[in-house]
Backbone as a printed PyTorch tensor [residue, N CA C, xyz], in Angstrom:
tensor([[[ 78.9930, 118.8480,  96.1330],
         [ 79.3990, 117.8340,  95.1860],
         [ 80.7300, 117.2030,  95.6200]],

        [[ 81.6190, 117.9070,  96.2910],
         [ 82.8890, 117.6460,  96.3880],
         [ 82.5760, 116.4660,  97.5510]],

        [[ 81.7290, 117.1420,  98.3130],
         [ 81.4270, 116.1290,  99.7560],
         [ 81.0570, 114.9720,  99.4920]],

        [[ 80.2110, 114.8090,  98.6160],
         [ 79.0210, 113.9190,  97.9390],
         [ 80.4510, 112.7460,  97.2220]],

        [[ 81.2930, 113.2570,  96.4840],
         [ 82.4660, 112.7560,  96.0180],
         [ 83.3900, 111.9050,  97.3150]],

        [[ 83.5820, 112.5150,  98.2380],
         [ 84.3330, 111.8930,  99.4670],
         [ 83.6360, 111.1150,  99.9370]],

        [[ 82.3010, 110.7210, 100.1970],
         [ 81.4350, 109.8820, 101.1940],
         [ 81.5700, 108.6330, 100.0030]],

        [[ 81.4950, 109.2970,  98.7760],
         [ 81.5030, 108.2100,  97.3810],
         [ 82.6540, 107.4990,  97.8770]],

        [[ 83.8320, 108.0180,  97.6740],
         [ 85.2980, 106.9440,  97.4410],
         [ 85.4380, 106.5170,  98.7870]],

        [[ 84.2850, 106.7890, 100.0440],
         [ 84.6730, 105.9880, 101.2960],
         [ 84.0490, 104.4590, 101.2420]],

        [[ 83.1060, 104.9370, 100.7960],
         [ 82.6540, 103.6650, 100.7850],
         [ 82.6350, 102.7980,  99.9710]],

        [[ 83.0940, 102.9790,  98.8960],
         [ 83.6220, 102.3980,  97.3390],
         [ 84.8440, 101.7410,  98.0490]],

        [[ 85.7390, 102.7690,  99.2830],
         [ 87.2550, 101.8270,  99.8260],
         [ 86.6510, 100.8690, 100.5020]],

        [[ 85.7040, 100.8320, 101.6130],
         [ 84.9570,  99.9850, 102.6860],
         [ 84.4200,  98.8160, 101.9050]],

        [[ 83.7370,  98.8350, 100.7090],
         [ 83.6940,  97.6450, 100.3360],
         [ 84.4890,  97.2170,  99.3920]],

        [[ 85.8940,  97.6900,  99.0020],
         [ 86.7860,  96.9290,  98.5040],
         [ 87.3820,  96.1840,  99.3290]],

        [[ 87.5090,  96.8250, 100.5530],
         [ 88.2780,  96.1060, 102.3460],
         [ 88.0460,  94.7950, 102.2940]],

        [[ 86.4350,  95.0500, 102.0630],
         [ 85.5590,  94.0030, 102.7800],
         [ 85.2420,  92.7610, 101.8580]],

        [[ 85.7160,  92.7280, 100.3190],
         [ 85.3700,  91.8470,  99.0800],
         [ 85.6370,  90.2160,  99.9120]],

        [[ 86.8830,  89.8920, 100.0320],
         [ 87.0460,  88.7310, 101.5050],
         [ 86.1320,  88.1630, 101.8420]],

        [[ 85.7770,  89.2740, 102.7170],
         [ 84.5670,  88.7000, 104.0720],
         [ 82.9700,  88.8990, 103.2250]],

        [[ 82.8000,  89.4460, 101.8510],
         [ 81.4120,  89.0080, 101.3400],
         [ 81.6650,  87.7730, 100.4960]],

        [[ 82.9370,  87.3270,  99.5890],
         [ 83.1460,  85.9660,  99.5300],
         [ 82.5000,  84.9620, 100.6130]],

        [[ 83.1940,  84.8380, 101.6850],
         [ 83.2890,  83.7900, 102.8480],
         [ 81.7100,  83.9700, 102.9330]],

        [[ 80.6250,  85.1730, 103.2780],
         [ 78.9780,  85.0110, 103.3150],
         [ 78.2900,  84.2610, 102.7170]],

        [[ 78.8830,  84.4770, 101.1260],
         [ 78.0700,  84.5320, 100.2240],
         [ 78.7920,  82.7190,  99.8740]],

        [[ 80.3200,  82.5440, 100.1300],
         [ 80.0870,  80.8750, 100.1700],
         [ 79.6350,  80.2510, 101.0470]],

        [[ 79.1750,  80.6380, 102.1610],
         [ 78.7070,  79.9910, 103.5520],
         [ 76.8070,  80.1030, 103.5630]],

        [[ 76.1380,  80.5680, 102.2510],
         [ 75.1520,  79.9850, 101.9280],
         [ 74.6590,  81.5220, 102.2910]],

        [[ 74.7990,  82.6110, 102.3360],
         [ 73.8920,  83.9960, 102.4610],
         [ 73.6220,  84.5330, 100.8300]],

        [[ 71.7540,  84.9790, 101.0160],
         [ 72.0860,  85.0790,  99.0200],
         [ 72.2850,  86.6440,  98.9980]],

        [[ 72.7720,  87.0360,  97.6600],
         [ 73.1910,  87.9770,  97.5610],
         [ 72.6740,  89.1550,  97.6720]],

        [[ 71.0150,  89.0880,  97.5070],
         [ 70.0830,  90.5280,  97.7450],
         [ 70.4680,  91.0540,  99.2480]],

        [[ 70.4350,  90.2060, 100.2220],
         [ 69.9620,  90.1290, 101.8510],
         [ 71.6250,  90.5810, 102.2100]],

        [[ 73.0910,  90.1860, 101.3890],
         [ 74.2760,  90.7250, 101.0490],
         [ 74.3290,  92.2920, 101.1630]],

        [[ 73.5670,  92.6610, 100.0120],
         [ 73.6770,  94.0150,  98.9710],
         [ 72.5690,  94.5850, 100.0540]],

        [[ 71.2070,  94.4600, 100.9010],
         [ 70.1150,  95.3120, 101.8420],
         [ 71.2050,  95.4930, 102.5730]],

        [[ 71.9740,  94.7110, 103.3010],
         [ 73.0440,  94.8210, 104.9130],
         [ 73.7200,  95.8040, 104.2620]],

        [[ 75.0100,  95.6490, 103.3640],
         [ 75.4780,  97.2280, 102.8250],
         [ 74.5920,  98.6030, 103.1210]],

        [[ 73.5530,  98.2890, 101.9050],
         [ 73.0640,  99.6660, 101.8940],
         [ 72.3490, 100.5570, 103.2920]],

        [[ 71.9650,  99.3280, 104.1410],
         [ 71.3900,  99.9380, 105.4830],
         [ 72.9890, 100.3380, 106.0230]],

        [[ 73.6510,  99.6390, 106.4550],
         [ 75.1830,  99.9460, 106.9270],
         [ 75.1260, 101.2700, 106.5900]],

        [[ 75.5290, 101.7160, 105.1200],
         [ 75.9060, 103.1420, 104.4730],
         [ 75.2510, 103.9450, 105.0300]],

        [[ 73.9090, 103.7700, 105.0210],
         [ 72.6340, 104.5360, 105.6110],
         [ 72.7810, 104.9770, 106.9300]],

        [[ 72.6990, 103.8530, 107.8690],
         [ 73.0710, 104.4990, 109.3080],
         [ 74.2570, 105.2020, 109.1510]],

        [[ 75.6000, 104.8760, 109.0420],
         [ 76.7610, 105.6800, 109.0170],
         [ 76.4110, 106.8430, 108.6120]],

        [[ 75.6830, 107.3060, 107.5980],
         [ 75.5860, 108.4570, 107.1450],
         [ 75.1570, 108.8200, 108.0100]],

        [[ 73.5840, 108.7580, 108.5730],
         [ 72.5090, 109.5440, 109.0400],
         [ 73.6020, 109.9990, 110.9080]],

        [[ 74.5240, 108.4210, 111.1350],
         [ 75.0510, 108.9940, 112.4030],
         [ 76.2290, 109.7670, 112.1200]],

        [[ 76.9580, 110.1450, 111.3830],
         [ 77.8520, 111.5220, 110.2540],
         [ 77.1790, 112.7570, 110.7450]],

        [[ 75.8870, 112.4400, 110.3420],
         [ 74.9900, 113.8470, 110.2620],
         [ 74.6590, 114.2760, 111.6950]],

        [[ 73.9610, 113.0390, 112.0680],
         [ 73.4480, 113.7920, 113.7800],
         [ 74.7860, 113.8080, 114.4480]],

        [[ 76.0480, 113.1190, 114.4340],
         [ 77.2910, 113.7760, 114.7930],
         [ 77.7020, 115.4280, 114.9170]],

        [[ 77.5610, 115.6400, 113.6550],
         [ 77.3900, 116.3920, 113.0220],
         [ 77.1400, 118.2970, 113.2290]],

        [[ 75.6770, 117.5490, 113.8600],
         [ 74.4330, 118.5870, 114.1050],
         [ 74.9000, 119.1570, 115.4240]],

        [[ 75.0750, 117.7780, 116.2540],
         [ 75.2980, 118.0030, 117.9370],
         [ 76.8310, 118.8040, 117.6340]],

        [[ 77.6120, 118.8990, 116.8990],
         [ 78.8470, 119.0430, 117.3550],
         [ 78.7380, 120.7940, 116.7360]],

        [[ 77.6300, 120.9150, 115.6190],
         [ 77.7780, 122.5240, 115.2010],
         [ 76.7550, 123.1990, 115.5550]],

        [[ 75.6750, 122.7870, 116.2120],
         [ 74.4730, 123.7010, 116.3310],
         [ 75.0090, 124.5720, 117.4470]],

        [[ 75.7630, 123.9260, 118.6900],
         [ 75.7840, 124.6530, 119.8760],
         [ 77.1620, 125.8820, 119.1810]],

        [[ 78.1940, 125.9510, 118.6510],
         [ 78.8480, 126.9110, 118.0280],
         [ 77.7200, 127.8750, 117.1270]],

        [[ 77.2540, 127.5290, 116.1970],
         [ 76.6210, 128.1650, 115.7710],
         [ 75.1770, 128.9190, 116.3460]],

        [[ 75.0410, 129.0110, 117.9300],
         [ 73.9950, 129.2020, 118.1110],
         [ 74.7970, 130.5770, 118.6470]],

        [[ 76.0230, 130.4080, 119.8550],
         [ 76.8210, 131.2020, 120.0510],
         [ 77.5530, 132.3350, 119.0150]],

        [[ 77.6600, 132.3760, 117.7320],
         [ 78.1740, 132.8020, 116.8890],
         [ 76.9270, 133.9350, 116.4720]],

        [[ 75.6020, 133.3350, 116.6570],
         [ 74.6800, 133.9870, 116.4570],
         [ 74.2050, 134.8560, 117.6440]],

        [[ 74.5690, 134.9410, 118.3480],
         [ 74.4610, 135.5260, 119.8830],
         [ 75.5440, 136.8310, 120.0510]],

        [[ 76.4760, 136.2800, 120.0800],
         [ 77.5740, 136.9950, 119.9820],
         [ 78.5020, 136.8800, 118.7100]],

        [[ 77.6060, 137.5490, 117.0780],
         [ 78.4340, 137.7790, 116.1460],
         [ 80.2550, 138.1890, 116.5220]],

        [[ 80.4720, 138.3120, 115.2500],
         [ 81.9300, 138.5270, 115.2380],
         [ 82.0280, 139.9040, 114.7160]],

        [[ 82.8310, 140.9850, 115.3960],
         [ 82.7710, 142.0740, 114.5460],
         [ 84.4270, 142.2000, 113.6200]],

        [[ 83.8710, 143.2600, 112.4150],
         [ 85.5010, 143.1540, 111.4870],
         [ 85.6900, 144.7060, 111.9900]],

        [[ 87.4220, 144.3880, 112.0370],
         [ 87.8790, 145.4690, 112.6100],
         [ 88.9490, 145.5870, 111.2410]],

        [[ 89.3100, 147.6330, 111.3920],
         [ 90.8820, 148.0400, 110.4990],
         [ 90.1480, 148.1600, 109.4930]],

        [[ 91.1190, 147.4910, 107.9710],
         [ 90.6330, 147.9580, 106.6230],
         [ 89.2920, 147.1350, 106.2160]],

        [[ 89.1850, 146.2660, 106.5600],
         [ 88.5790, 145.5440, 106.1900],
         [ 86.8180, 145.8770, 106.4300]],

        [[ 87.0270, 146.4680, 107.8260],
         [ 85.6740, 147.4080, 107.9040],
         [ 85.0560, 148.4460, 107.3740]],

        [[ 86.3890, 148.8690, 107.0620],
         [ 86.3700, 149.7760, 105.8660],
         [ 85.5490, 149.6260, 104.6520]],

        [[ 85.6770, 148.5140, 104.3610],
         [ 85.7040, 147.9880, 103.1150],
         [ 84.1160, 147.4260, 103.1600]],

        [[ 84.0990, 146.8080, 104.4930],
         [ 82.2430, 146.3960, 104.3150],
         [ 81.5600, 147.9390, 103.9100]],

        [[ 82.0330, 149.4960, 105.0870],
         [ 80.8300, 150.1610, 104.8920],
         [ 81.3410, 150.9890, 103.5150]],

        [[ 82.2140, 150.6970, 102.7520],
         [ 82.2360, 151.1920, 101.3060],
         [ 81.0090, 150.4160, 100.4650]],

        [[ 80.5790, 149.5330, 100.8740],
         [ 79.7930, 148.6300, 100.1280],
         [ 78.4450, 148.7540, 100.8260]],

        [[ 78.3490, 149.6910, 102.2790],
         [ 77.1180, 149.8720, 102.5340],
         [ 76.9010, 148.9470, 103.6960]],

        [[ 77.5370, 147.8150, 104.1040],
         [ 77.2800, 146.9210, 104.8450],
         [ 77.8510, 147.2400, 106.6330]],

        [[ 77.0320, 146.7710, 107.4000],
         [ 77.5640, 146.9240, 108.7060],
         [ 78.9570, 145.9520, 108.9000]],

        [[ 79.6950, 146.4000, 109.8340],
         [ 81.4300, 145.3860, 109.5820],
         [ 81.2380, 144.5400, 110.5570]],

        [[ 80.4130, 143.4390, 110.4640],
         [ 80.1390, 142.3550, 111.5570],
         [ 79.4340, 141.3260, 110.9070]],

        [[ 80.2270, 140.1940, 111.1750],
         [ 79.7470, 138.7320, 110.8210],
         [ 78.7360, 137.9690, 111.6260]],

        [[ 77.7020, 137.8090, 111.0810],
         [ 76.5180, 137.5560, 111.8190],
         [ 76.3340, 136.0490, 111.2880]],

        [[ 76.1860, 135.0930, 112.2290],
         [ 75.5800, 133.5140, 112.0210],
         [ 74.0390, 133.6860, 112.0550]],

        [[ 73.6740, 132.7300, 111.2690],
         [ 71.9300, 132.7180, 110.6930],
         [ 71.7780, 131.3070, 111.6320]],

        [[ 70.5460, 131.1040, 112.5240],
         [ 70.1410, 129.5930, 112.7400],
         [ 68.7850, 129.6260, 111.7880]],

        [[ 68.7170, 130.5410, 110.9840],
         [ 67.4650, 129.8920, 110.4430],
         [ 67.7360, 128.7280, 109.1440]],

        [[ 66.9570, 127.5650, 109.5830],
         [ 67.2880, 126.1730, 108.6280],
         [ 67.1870, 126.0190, 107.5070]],

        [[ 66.3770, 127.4380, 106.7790],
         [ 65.3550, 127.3740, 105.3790],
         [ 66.5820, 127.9700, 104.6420]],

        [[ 67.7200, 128.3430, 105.1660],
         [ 68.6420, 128.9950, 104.1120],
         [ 69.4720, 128.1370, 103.2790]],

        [[ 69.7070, 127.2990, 103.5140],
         [ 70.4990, 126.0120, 102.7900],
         [ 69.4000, 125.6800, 101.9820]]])
């Protein structure tokens, strides 16, 4: 939600930037639907290239992380096998968990 909130007020700033330059379109004879499609595709790609940014920049960490977990060392290991748990941080690539 919080994320969902930040992508909100980016682009809520991007087209306050831009109020100007949809004036000057929209007096230079562009109608306003074909205005408002160009936005929303704009938002769209940006997002979707956010995401595959994104993907490429965490899959290869996270594939490594899953290869070679992290183990917890001192009290803290302690503290996993008080609770029963092995003391090592293990990365998941499986996709169905989100």
């Amino acid at each position: 939600m919080i994320v969902g909130f930040g992508i909100l007020g980016t682009v809520l700033m991007m087209m306050a930037e831009r109020m100007h330059e949809f004036g000057i379109l929209i007096a230079v004879g562009m109608k306003k639907w074909k205005l408002a499609l160009t936005v929303i595709l704009e938002t769209i790609f940006i997002s979707l290239l956010g995401a595959f940014a994104g993907l490429v920049a965490v899959v290869p960490i996270m594939y490594y992380l899953h290869i070679h977990p992290i183990p917890v060392t001192g009290g803290l290991a302690k503290v996993y096998a008080n609770f029963g748990m092995e003391p090592i941080i293990i990365s998941s690539m499986d996709p169905f968990i989100f």
